Short mmCIF file of C-alpha atoms in Angstrom, two decimals:
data_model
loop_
_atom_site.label_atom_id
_atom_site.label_comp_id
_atom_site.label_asym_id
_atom_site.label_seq_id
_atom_site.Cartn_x
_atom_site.Cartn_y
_atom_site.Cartn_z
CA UNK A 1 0.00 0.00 0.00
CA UNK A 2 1.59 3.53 -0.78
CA UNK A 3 1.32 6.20 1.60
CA UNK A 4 0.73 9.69 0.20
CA UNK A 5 2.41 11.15 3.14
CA UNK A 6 5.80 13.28 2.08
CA UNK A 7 8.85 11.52 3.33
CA UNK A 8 10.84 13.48 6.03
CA UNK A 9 14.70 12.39 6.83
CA UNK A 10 15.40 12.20 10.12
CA UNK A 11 17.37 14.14 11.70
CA UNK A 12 20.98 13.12 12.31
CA UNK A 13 21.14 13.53 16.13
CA UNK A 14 23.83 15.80 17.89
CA UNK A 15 27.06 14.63 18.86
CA UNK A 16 28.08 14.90 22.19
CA UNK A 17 31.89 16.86 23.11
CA UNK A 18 33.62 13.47 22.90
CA UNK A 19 31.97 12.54 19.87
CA UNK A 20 32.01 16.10 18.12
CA UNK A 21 34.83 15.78 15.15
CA UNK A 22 37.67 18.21 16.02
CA UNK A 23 40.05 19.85 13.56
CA UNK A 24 43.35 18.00 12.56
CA UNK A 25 46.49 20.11 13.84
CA UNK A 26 48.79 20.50 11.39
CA UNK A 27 52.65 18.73 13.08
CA UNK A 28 54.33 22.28 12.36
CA UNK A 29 51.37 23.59 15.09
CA UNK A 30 52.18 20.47 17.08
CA UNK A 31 55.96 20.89 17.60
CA UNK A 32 55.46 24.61 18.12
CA UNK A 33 53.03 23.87 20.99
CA UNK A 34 55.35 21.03 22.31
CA UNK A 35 58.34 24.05 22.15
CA UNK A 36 56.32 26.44 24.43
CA UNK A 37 55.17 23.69 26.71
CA UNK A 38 59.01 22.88 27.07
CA UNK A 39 60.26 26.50 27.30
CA UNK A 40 57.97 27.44 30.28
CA UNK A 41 58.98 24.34 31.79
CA UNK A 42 62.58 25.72 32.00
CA UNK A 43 61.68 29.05 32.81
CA UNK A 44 59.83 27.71 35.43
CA UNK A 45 62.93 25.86 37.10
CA UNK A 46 65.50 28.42 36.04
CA UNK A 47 63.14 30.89 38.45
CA UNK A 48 63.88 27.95 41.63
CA UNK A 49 67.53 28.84 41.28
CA UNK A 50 67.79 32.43 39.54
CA UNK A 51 66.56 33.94 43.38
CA UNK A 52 69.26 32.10 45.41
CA UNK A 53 72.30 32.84 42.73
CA UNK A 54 71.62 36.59 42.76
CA UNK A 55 71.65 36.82 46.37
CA UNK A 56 74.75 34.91 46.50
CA UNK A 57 76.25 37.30 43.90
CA UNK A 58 75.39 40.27 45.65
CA UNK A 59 76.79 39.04 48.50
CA UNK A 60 80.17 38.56 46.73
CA UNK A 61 80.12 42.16 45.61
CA UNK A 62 78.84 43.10 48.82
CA UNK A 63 82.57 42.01 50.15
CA UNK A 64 84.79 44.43 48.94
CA UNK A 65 88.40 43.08 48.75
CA UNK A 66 90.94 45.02 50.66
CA UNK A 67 94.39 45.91 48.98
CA UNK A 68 97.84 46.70 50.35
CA UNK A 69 99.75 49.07 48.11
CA UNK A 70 101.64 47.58 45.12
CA UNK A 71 102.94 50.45 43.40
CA UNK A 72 102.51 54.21 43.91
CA UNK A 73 100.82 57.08 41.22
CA UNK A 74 103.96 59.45 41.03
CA UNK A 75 105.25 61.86 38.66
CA UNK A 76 108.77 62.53 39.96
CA UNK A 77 111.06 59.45 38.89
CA UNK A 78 110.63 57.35 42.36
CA UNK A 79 111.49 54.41 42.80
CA UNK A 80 111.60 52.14 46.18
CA UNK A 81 114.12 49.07 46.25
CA UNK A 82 113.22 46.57 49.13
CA UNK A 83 114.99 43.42 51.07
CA UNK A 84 112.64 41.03 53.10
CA UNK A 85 114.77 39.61 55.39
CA UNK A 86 114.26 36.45 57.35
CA UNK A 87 116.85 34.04 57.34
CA UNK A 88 120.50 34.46 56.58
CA UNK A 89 122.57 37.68 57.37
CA UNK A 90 126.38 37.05 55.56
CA UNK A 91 125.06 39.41 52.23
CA UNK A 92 124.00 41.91 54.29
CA UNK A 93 126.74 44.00 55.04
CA UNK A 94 127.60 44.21 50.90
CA UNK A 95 124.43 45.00 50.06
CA UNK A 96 124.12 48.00 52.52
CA UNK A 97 127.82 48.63 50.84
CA UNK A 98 126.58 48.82 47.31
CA UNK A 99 123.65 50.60 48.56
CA UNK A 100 125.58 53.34 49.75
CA UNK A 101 127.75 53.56 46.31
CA UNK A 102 124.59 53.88 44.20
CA UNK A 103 123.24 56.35 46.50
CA UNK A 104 120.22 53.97 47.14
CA UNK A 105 117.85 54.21 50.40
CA UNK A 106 116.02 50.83 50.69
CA UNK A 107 113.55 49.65 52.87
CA UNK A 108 114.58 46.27 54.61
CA UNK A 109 111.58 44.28 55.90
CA UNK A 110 112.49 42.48 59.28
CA UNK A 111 111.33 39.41 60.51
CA UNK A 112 111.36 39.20 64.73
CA UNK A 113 113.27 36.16 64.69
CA UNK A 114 116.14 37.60 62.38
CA UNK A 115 115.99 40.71 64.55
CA UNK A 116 116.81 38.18 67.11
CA UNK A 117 119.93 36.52 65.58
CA UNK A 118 121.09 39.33 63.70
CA UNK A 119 121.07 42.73 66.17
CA UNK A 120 124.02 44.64 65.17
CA UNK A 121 122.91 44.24 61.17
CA UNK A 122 119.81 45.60 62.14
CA UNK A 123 121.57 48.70 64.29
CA UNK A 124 123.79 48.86 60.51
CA UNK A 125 121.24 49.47 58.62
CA UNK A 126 118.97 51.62 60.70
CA UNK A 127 122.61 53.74 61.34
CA UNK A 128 123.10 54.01 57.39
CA UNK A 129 119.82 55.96 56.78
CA UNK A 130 117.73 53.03 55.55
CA UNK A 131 113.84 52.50 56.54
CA UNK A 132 112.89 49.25 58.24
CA UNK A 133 109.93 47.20 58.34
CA UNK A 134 107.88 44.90 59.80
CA UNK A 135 107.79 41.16 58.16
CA UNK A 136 106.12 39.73 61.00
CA UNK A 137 107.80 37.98 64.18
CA UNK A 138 107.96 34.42 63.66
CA UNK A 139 106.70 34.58 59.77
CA UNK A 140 103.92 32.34 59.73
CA UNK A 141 100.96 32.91 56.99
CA UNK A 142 98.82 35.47 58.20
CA UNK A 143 95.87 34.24 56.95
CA UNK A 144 96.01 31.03 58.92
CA UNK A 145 95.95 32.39 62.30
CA UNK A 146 93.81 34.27 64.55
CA UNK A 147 93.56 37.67 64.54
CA UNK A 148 94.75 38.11 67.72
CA UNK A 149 97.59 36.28 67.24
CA UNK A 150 98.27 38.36 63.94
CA UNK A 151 98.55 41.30 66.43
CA UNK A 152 100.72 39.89 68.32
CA UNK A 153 103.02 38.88 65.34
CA UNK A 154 102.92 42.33 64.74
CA UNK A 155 104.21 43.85 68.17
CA UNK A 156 106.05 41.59 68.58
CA UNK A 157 108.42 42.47 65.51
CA UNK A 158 107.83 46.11 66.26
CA UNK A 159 108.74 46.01 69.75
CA UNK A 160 112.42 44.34 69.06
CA UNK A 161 113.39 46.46 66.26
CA UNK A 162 112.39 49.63 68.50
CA UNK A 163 114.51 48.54 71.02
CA UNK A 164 117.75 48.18 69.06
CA UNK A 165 117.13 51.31 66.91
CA UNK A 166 114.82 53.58 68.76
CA UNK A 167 112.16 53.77 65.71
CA UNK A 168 109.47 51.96 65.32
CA UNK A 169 108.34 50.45 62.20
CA UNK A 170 104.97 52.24 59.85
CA UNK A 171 104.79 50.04 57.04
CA UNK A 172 103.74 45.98 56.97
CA UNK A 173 104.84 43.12 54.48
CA UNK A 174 102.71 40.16 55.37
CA UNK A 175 105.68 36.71 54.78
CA UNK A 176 105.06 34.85 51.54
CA UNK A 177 103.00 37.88 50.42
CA UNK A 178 99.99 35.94 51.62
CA UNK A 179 97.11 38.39 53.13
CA UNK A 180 93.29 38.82 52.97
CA UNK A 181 91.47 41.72 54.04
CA UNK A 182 91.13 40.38 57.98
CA UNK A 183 95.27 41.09 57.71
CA UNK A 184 95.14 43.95 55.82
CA UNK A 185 92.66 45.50 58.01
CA UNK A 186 94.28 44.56 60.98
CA UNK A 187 97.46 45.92 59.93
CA UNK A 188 95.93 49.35 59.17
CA UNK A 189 94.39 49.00 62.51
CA UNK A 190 97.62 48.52 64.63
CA UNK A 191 99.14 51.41 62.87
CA UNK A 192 100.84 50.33 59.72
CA UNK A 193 100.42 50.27 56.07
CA UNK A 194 100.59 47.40 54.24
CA UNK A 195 103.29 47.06 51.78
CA UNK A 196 104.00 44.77 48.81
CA UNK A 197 105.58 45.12 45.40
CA UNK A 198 104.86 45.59 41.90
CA UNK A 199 108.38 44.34 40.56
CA UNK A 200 109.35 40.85 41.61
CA UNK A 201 112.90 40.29 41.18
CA UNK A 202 112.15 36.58 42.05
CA UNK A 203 116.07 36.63 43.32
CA UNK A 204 115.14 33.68 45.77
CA UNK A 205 114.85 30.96 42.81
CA UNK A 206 118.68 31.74 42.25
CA UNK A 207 118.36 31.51 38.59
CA UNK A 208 121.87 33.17 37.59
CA UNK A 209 122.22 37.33 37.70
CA UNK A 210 121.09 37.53 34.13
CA UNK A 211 117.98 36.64 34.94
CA UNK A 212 117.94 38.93 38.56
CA UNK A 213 118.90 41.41 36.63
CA UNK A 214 116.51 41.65 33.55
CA UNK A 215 113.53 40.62 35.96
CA UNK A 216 114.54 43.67 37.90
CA UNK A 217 114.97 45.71 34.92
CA UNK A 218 112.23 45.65 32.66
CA UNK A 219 109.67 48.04 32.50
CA UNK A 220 109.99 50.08 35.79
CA UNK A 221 107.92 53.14 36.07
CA UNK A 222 107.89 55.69 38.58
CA UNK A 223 105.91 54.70 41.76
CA UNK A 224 107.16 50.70 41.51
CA UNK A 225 108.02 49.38 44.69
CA UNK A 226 111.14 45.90 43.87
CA UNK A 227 110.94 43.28 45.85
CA UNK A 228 114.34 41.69 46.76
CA UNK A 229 116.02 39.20 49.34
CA UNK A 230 118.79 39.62 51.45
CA UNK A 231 119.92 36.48 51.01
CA UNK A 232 119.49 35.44 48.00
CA UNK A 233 122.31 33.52 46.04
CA UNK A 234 123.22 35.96 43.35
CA UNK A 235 121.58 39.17 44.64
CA UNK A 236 125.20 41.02 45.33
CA UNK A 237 126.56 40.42 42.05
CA UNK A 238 123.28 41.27 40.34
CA UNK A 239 122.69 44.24 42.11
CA UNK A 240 125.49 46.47 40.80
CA UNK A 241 123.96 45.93 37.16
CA UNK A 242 120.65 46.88 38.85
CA UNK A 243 121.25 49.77 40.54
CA UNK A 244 123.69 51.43 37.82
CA UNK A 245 120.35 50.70 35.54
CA UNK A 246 117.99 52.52 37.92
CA UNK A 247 120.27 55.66 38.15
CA UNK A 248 121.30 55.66 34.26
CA UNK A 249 117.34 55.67 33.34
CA UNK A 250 116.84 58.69 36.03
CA UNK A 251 115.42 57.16 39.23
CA UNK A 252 115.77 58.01 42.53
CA UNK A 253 115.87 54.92 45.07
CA UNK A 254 113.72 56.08 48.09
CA UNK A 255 112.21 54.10 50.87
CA UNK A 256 108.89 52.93 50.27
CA UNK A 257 107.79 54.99 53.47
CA UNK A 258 108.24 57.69 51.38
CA UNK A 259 107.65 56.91 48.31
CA UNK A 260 103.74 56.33 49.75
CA UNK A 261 101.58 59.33 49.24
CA UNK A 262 100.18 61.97 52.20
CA UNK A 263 96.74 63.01 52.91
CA UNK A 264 93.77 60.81 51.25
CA UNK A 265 94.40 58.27 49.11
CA UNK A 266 92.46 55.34 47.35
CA UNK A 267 93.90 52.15 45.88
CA UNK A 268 92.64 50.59 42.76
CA UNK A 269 92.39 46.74 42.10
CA UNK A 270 95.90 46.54 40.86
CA UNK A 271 97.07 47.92 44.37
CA UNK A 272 98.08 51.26 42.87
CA UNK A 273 98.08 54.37 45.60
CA UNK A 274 96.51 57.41 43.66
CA UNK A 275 95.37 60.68 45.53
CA UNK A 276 91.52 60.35 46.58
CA UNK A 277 91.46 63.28 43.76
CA UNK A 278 92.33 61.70 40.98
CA UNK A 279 89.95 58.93 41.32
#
């Protein structure tokens, strides 16, 4: 039998969210999306350790290193010319000799326990107009002790030189060249200025007196402060050569003392003394 009704479709029926047909992503989209995902990821973790680096390196800045003088901003042609000594005496007498022939005055840095042994070279070169220092009484390495026994390396140097020569010392030259700022500042504090050198003649590896004397040589400026050894194995028949060098090329051989500027000063981070003006 044939119906006259019109035929209707039916409808399709809606899809639910699961069942809804989504749009393809193309894989460019895909490994863009996977690249963000990743970089956030990172960002996210660098931000657990970015806080506790910057405080760390702001703490580092915070601590400001403390400097004893190298060398010396000067414009006359000054020159200081130093001896550390702290073990053997039999040079000393011909090196204050040659000294006096070049018209050189030297600082010689004392240690206590070479004060000790040697008190008449000590009275010598205090009587011949030359500055001395203080290289610590028993010459341990500062930094490994307490501070106060770095005070009491310190007077107790002072106090034996003062009693054979009637001065007592200004200037400090921590042994091995081995400070940090707790000796520095503890120097200053006592009354002393810390002293080391910008030309190292590195006469204790007794490589020959070629070799003293072009390492003492080369490129001195005005303001350098030389360190030397009073008992070094060559330093007598090097010296000659050095101080005929120093005079021939203009300098005068102070003691570092004086060769140190008055009034306010800064230092940079090479250890140079400048006027607090010029910096």
């Amino acid at each position: 039998m044939t119906s006259n009704t019109p035929f209707k479709p039916r409808p399709k029926p809606e899809l639910s969210w699961p069942d809804a047909p989504r749009k393809r992503r193309s894989p460019r989209r895909i490994a863009w999306q996977l690249q963000a995902c990743l970089l956030s990821s990172l960002l996210g973790l660098a931000a657990l350790y970015i806080g506790p680096l910057q405080a760390q390196a702001t703490d580092v800045v915070a601590v400001r290193r403390v400097l004893p003088v190298y060398s010396v901003e000067r414009e006359d042609p000054v020159i200081s010319v130093t001896f550390d000594a702290s073990w053997g005496g039999d040079k000393t007498l011909a090196i204050l000799d040659l000294l006096d022939e070049y018209d050189a005055k030297a600082t010689f840095f004392l240690v206590g326990i070479w004060v000790d042994k040697y008190p008449e070279l000590v009275r010598e070169i205090a009587a011949r107009g030359h500055e001395i220092g203080n290289h610590s009484d028993s010459h341990p390495h500062m930094t490994q002790i307490s501070e106060s026994k770095m005070r009491q390396e310190l007077k107790g140097c002072s106090d034996k030189i003062e009693a054979l020569t009637g001065i007592r010392p200004t200037l400090f030259r921590p042994p091995y060249g081995d400070y940090d700022n707790k000796v520095v500042s503890v120097s200053r504090d006592e009354g002393y200025e810390a002293v080391q050198w910008s030309i190292d003649s590195l006469d204790w590896k007794n490589r020959g007196v070629s070799d003293l004397v072009k390492r003492a040589t080369a490129n001195v400026q005005p303001g350098d402060i030389i360190l030397f050894h009073n008992d070094s194995e060559f330093i007598v028949d090097a010296l000659p050569q050095i101080l005929a060098f120093y005079k021939e090329h203009g300098f005068t051989m102070i003691p570092a003392g004086e060769i140190l500027l008055e009034g306010e000063t800064t230092i940079d981070v090479q250890g140079k003394q400048h006027p607090a003006a010029a910096q």
